[in-house]
PDB file of C-alpha atoms in Angstrom:
ATOM      1  CA  UNK A   1      15.334   0.907  -6.035  1.00 66.00           C
ATOM      2  CA  UNK A   2      16.227  -3.041  -7.124  1.00 64.00           C
ATOM      3  CA  UNK A   3      19.610  -1.436  -8.570  1.00 76.00           C
ATOM      4  CA  UNK A   4      20.642  -0.225  -5.034  1.00 73.00           C
ATOM      5  CA  UNK A   5      19.604  -3.555  -3.347  1.00 74.00           C
ATOM      6  CA  UNK A   6      22.116  -5.616  -5.587  1.00 78.00           C
ATOM      7  CA  UNK A   7      24.761  -3.323  -5.248  1.00 83.00           C
ATOM      8  CA  UNK A   8      27.154  -5.661  -3.237  1.00 85.00           C
ATOM      9  CA  UNK A   9      29.245  -3.536  -0.221  1.00 84.00           C
ATOM     10  CA  UNK A  10      31.852  -4.746   1.397  1.00 85.00           C
ATOM     11  CA  UNK A  11      32.002  -5.368   5.019  1.00 82.00           C
ATOM     12  CA  UNK A  12      35.037  -7.236   5.648  1.00 85.00           C
ATOM     13  CA  UNK A  13      35.849 -10.366   4.490  1.00 87.00           C
ATOM     14  CA  UNK A  14      32.613 -10.488   2.760  1.00 85.00           C
ATOM     15  CA  UNK A  15      29.990  -8.763   1.102  1.00 84.00           C
ATOM     16  CA  UNK A  16      26.221  -8.206   1.673  1.00 79.00           C
ATOM     17  CA  UNK A  17      23.465  -6.622  -0.399  1.00 80.00           C
ATOM     18  CA  UNK A  18      20.493  -4.733   1.120  1.00 77.00           C
ATOM     19  CA  UNK A  19      18.273  -7.133  -1.367  1.00 77.00           C
ATOM     20  CA  UNK A  20      14.992  -6.065  -3.402  1.00 67.00           C
ATOM     21  CA  UNK A  21      13.358  -4.750  -0.434  1.00 68.00           C
ATOM     22  CA  UNK A  22      16.057  -2.638   1.103  1.00 73.00           C
ATOM     23  CA  UNK A  23      16.867  -0.884  -1.675  1.00 72.00           C
ATOM     24  CA  UNK A  24      13.225   0.000  -2.533  1.00 70.00           C
ATOM     25  CA  UNK A  25      13.416   1.246   1.265  1.00 74.00           C
ATOM     26  CA  UNK A  26      16.364   3.130   0.710  1.00 75.00           C
ATOM     27  CA  UNK A  27      15.598   4.595  -2.285  1.00 76.00           C
ATOM     28  CA  UNK A  28      12.133   5.804  -1.421  1.00 73.00           C
ATOM     29  CA  UNK A  29      13.665   7.446   1.870  1.00 75.00           C
ATOM     30  CA  UNK A  30      16.625   9.486  -0.563  1.00 77.00           C
ATOM     31  CA  UNK A  31      13.646  10.208  -2.909  1.00 72.00           C
ATOM     32  CA  UNK A  32      10.872  11.676  -0.090  1.00 71.00           C
ATOM     33  CA  UNK A  33      14.072  13.846   1.268  1.00 71.00           C
ATOM     34  CA  UNK A  34      14.540  15.680  -1.369  1.00 74.00           C
ATOM     35  CA  UNK A  35      10.808  15.608  -2.680  1.00 72.00           C
ATOM     36  CA  UNK A  36      12.124  15.424  -6.345  1.00 73.00           C
ATOM     37  CA  UNK A  37      13.826  13.257  -9.052  1.00 75.00           C
ATOM     38  CA  UNK A  38      15.428  15.888 -11.505  1.00 79.00           C
ATOM     39  CA  UNK A  39      12.405  17.740 -12.202  1.00 77.00           C
ATOM     40  CA  UNK A  40       9.933  15.246 -11.611  1.00 72.00           C
ATOM     41  CA  UNK A  41       7.849  16.203  -8.189  1.00 70.00           C
ATOM     42  CA  UNK A  42       7.220  13.439  -6.087  1.00 66.00           C
ATOM     43  CA  UNK A  43       4.909  15.112  -3.484  1.00 67.00           C
ATOM     44  CA  UNK A  44       1.266  14.965  -3.588  1.00 67.00           C
ATOM     45  CA  UNK A  45      -0.099  17.644  -4.922  1.00 73.00           C
ATOM     46  CA  UNK A  46      -2.663  17.979  -1.645  1.00 80.00           C
ATOM     47  CA  UNK A  47      -4.219  21.423  -3.197  1.00 83.00           C
ATOM     48  CA  UNK A  48      -5.905  19.623  -5.700  1.00 82.00           C
ATOM     49  CA  UNK A  49      -6.296  16.175  -3.533  1.00 84.00           C
ATOM     50  CA  UNK A  50      -8.534  18.666  -1.375  1.00 86.00           C
ATOM     51  CA  UNK A  51     -10.519  19.747  -4.143  1.00 88.00           C
ATOM     52  CA  UNK A  52     -11.492  16.227  -5.314  1.00 88.00           C
ATOM     53  CA  UNK A  53     -12.497  15.288  -1.492  1.00 90.00           C
ATOM     54  CA  UNK A  54     -15.190  16.407   1.146  1.00 90.00           C
ATOM     55  CA  UNK A  55     -13.978  17.779   4.639  1.00 91.00           C
ATOM     56  CA  UNK A  56     -14.319  15.927   6.950  1.00 96.00           C
ATOM     57  CA  UNK A  57     -13.247  12.484   5.029  1.00 96.00           C
ATOM     58  CA  UNK A  58     -14.724   9.132   5.573  1.00 97.00           C
ATOM     59  CA  UNK A  59     -11.929   6.830   4.788  1.00 97.00           C
ATOM     60  CA  UNK A  60     -10.920   3.404   4.685  1.00 97.00           C
ATOM     61  CA  UNK A  61      -7.675   2.073   4.990  1.00 96.00           C
ATOM     62  CA  UNK A  62      -7.329  -1.803   3.376  1.00 96.00           C
ATOM     63  CA  UNK A  63      -4.759  -3.374   4.757  1.00 93.00           C
ATOM     64  CA  UNK A  64      -2.134  -6.200   2.620  1.00 87.00           C
ATOM     65  CA  UNK A  65      -2.554  -8.680   5.049  1.00 87.00           C
ATOM     66  CA  UNK A  66      -5.623 -10.279   6.935  1.00 88.00           C
ATOM     67  CA  UNK A  67      -3.754 -11.742   9.891  1.00 90.00           C
ATOM     68  CA  UNK A  68      -1.272  -8.833  10.882  1.00 88.00           C
ATOM     69  CA  UNK A  69      -3.894  -6.302  12.676  1.00 87.00           C
ATOM     70  CA  UNK A  70      -0.426  -5.233  14.742  1.00 87.00           C
ATOM     71  CA  UNK A  71       0.746  -4.172  11.271  1.00 84.00           C
ATOM     72  CA  UNK A  72      -2.463  -2.671  10.244  1.00 87.00           C
ATOM     73  CA  UNK A  73      -3.090  -0.189  12.404  1.00 91.00           C
ATOM     74  CA  UNK A  74       0.813   0.533  12.677  1.00 88.00           C
ATOM     75  CA  UNK A  75       0.632   1.132   8.606  1.00 87.00           C
ATOM     76  CA  UNK A  76      -2.645   2.240   8.459  1.00 91.00           C
ATOM     77  CA  UNK A  77      -2.396   5.114  11.382  1.00 92.00           C
ATOM     78  CA  UNK A  78       1.368   6.322  10.071  1.00 90.00           C
ATOM     79  CA  UNK A  79      -0.415   6.668   6.968  1.00 90.00           C
ATOM     80  CA  UNK A  80      -3.123   8.767   8.487  1.00 93.00           C
ATOM     81  CA  UNK A  81      -1.171  11.209  10.973  1.00 92.00           C
ATOM     82  CA  UNK A  82       0.809  11.601   7.574  1.00 88.00           C
ATOM     83  CA  UNK A  83      -2.585  13.203   6.163  1.00 89.00           C
ATOM     84  CA  UNK A  84      -3.701  14.836   9.090  1.00 91.00           C
ATOM     85  CA  UNK A  85       0.094  16.401   8.494  1.00 89.00           C
ATOM     86  CA  UNK A  86      -0.969  17.852   5.540  1.00 87.00           C
ATOM     87  CA  UNK A  87      -4.149  19.538   6.831  1.00 90.00           C
ATOM     88  CA  UNK A  88      -6.826  16.898   6.123  1.00 92.00           C
ATOM     89  CA  UNK A  89      -9.398  16.196   8.612  1.00 95.00           C
ATOM     90  CA  UNK A  90     -11.379  12.772   9.321  1.00 96.00           C
ATOM     91  CA  UNK A  91     -14.824  12.147  10.496  1.00 97.00           C
ATOM     92  CA  UNK A  92     -13.542   8.323  10.322  1.00 97.00           C
ATOM     93  CA  UNK A  93     -10.752   6.525   9.851  1.00 97.00           C
ATOM     94  CA  UNK A  94     -11.624   2.567   9.253  1.00 97.00           C
ATOM     95  CA  UNK A  95      -9.056  -0.336   8.889  1.00 96.00           C
ATOM     96  CA  UNK A  96     -10.332  -3.190   7.180  1.00 96.00           C
ATOM     97  CA  UNK A  97      -8.440  -6.684   7.660  1.00 95.00           C
ATOM     98  CA  UNK A  98      -9.638  -9.924   8.850  1.00 94.00           C
ATOM     99  CA  UNK A  99     -11.033  -8.595  11.643  1.00 95.00           C
ATOM    100  CA  UNK A 100     -14.339  -7.377  10.357  1.00 96.00           C
ATOM    101  CA  UNK A 101     -13.917  -8.544   6.671  1.00 96.00           C
ATOM    102  CA  UNK A 102     -17.399  -9.860   6.375  1.00 97.00           C
ATOM    103  CA  UNK A 103     -18.243  -5.791   6.753  1.00 97.00           C
ATOM    104  CA  UNK A 104     -15.897  -4.869   3.781  1.00 97.00           C
ATOM    105  CA  UNK A 105     -18.933  -3.964   1.368  1.00 97.00           C
ATOM    106  CA  UNK A 106     -20.507  -1.501   4.064  1.00 97.00           C
ATOM    107  CA  UNK A 107     -17.419  -0.140   5.097  1.00 98.00           C
ATOM    108  CA  UNK A 108     -16.865   0.805   1.172  1.00 97.00           C
ATOM    109  CA  UNK A 109     -20.000   1.972   0.071  1.00 97.00           C
ATOM    110  CA  UNK A 110     -19.342   3.728   3.513  1.00 97.00           C
ATOM    111  CA  UNK A 111     -15.935   5.700   2.101  1.00 97.00           C
ATOM    112  CA  UNK A 112     -15.076   8.551  -0.078  1.00 95.00           C
ATOM    113  CA  UNK A 113     -11.516   7.401  -0.511  1.00 96.00           C
ATOM    114  CA  UNK A 114      -9.637   4.041   0.103  1.00 96.00           C
ATOM    115  CA  UNK A 115      -6.381   3.932   0.869  1.00 94.00           C
ATOM    116  CA  UNK A 116      -4.744   0.254  -1.229  1.00 93.00           C
ATOM    117  CA  UNK A 117      -2.025  -0.442   1.457  1.00 90.00           C
ATOM    118  CA  UNK A 118       1.377  -1.620   0.380  1.00 83.00           C
ATOM    119  CA  UNK A 119       3.125  -4.629   1.615  1.00 83.00           C
ATOM    120  CA  UNK A 120       3.440  -7.967   0.050  1.00 82.00           C
ATOM    121  CA  UNK A 121       2.042  -8.135  -3.366  1.00 84.00           C
ATOM    122  CA  UNK A 122       1.255 -11.849  -3.445  1.00 85.00           C
ATOM    123  CA  UNK A 123      -0.671 -11.785   0.583  1.00 86.00           C
ATOM    124  CA  UNK A 124      -2.545  -8.612  -0.362  1.00 89.00           C
ATOM    125  CA  UNK A 125      -3.736 -10.656  -3.547  1.00 87.00           C
ATOM    126  CA  UNK A 126      -4.726 -13.466  -1.907  1.00 88.00           C
ATOM    127  CA  UNK A 127      -6.786 -11.168   0.861  1.00 93.00           C
ATOM    128  CA  UNK A 128      -8.392  -8.907  -2.104  1.00 93.00           C
ATOM    129  CA  UNK A 129      -9.548 -11.677  -3.975  1.00 92.00           C
ATOM    130  CA  UNK A 130     -10.745 -13.059  -0.392  1.00 95.00           C
ATOM    131  CA  UNK A 131     -12.965 -10.175  -0.288  1.00 96.00           C
ATOM    132  CA  UNK A 132     -13.791 -10.051  -3.614  1.00 96.00           C
ATOM    133  CA  UNK A 133     -12.460  -6.244  -3.778  1.00 96.00           C
ATOM    134  CA  UNK A 134     -12.804  -5.941  -7.536  1.00 94.00           C
ATOM    135  CA  UNK A 135     -16.341  -7.020  -7.637  1.00 95.00           C
ATOM    136  CA  UNK A 136     -17.024  -4.168  -4.088  1.00 96.00           C
ATOM    137  CA  UNK A 137     -15.266  -1.763  -6.446  1.00 96.00           C
ATOM    138  CA  UNK A 138     -17.195  -1.354  -9.117  1.00 94.00           C
ATOM    139  CA  UNK A 139     -19.817   1.346  -7.921  1.00 92.00           C
ATOM    140  CA  UNK A 140     -17.191   3.014  -5.565  1.00 95.00           C
ATOM    141  CA  UNK A 141     -17.423   6.643  -6.971  1.00 93.00           C
ATOM    142  CA  UNK A 142     -14.581   8.074  -4.314  1.00 94.00           C
ATOM    143  CA  UNK A 143     -10.768   8.334  -4.596  1.00 93.00           C
ATOM    144  CA  UNK A 144      -8.737   5.137  -3.970  1.00 93.00           C
ATOM    145  CA  UNK A 145      -5.102   5.733  -3.393  1.00 90.00           C
ATOM    146  CA  UNK A 146      -2.769   2.880  -3.774  1.00 89.00           C
ATOM    147  CA  UNK A 147       0.520   2.409  -2.182  1.00 85.00           C
ATOM    148  CA  UNK A 148       3.262  -0.235  -3.518  1.00 81.00           C
ATOM    149  CA  UNK A 149       1.379  -3.120  -3.472  1.00 82.00           C
ATOM    150  CA  UNK A 150      -2.013  -1.759  -3.494  1.00 83.00           C
ATOM    151  CA  UNK A 151      -1.262   0.505  -5.955  1.00 83.00           C
ATOM    152  CA  UNK A 152       0.323  -3.204  -8.096  1.00 83.00           C
ATOM    153  CA  UNK A 153      -2.684  -4.542  -7.539  1.00 82.00           C
ATOM    154  CA  UNK A 154      -5.138  -2.489  -8.838  1.00 85.00           C
ATOM    155  CA  UNK A 155      -3.605  -3.468 -11.967  1.00 81.00           C
ATOM    156  CA  UNK A 156      -4.863  -6.141 -14.386  1.00 82.00           C
ATOM    157  CA  UNK A 157      -1.305  -7.392 -15.086  1.00 80.00           C
ATOM    158  CA  UNK A 158       1.856  -7.059 -12.904  1.00 72.00           C
ATOM    159  CA  UNK A 159       5.559  -8.608 -12.616  1.00 74.00           C
ATOM    160  CA  UNK A 160       5.951  -9.536  -9.174  1.00 74.00           C
ATOM    161  CA  UNK A 161       9.215  -9.558  -7.884  1.00 71.00           C
ATOM    162  CA  UNK A 162       9.921 -12.368  -5.457  1.00 71.00           C
ATOM    163  CA  UNK A 163      10.626 -11.033  -2.044  1.00 70.00           C
ATOM    164  CA  UNK A 164      10.255 -13.256   0.641  1.00 73.00           C
ATOM    165  CA  UNK A 165      13.080 -16.543   1.390  1.00 77.00           C
ATOM    166  CA  UNK A 166      12.518 -19.424  -1.476  1.00 77.00           C
ATOM    167  CA  UNK A 167       9.763 -17.530  -3.843  1.00 67.00           C
ATOM    168  CA  UNK A 168      12.502 -17.067  -6.488  1.00 68.00           C
ATOM    169  CA  UNK A 169      13.156 -20.242  -6.822  1.00 72.00           C
ATOM    170  CA  UNK A 170       9.470 -22.038  -5.986  1.00 70.00           C
ATOM    171  CA  UNK A 171       8.216 -23.208  -9.245  1.00 74.00           C
ATOM    172  CA  UNK A 172       4.756 -22.314  -7.997  1.00 71.00           C
ATOM    173  CA  UNK A 173       5.383 -18.663  -7.489  1.00 60.00           C
ATOM    174  CA  UNK A 174       3.179 -17.018  -9.803  1.00 66.00           C
ATOM    175  CA  UNK A 175       5.330 -13.324 -11.054  1.00 57.00           C
TER     176      UNK A 175
END
């Protein structure tokens, strides 16, 4: 995706590129369309996942930002519809962001499945730190699914590609 985003595309007398985010998005769309890279399948094994999850599922979708509830709702419910289209049934599907962050422990304790949203890695990392997510997950025995930034912020060490304007030249930007 980063390579695709760096390709300079001629347009008239100038050139443009998709950038890292656009390149990753285009690559993801192509992979999603074909469902594989060579012999490697990119599809979730819904049969195996359904054996691990109870039915119906109590799901907690943890946002990548605490302040943009409209974004969280749009992204969170799109993920829910994808699961439902694959045959999964929910008894509860809760979004966790700044509106209900004080209930984070109770929401985590009541979930079978936690989905960590994708988004801007540093913004999400600040939110995860703010709610003390790592500590809250210590006793969680369900399944955690990380999407993009969500999976990156689950790791101990990650290199973060600058995404937003000015991050690449900001000496305080932590990669």
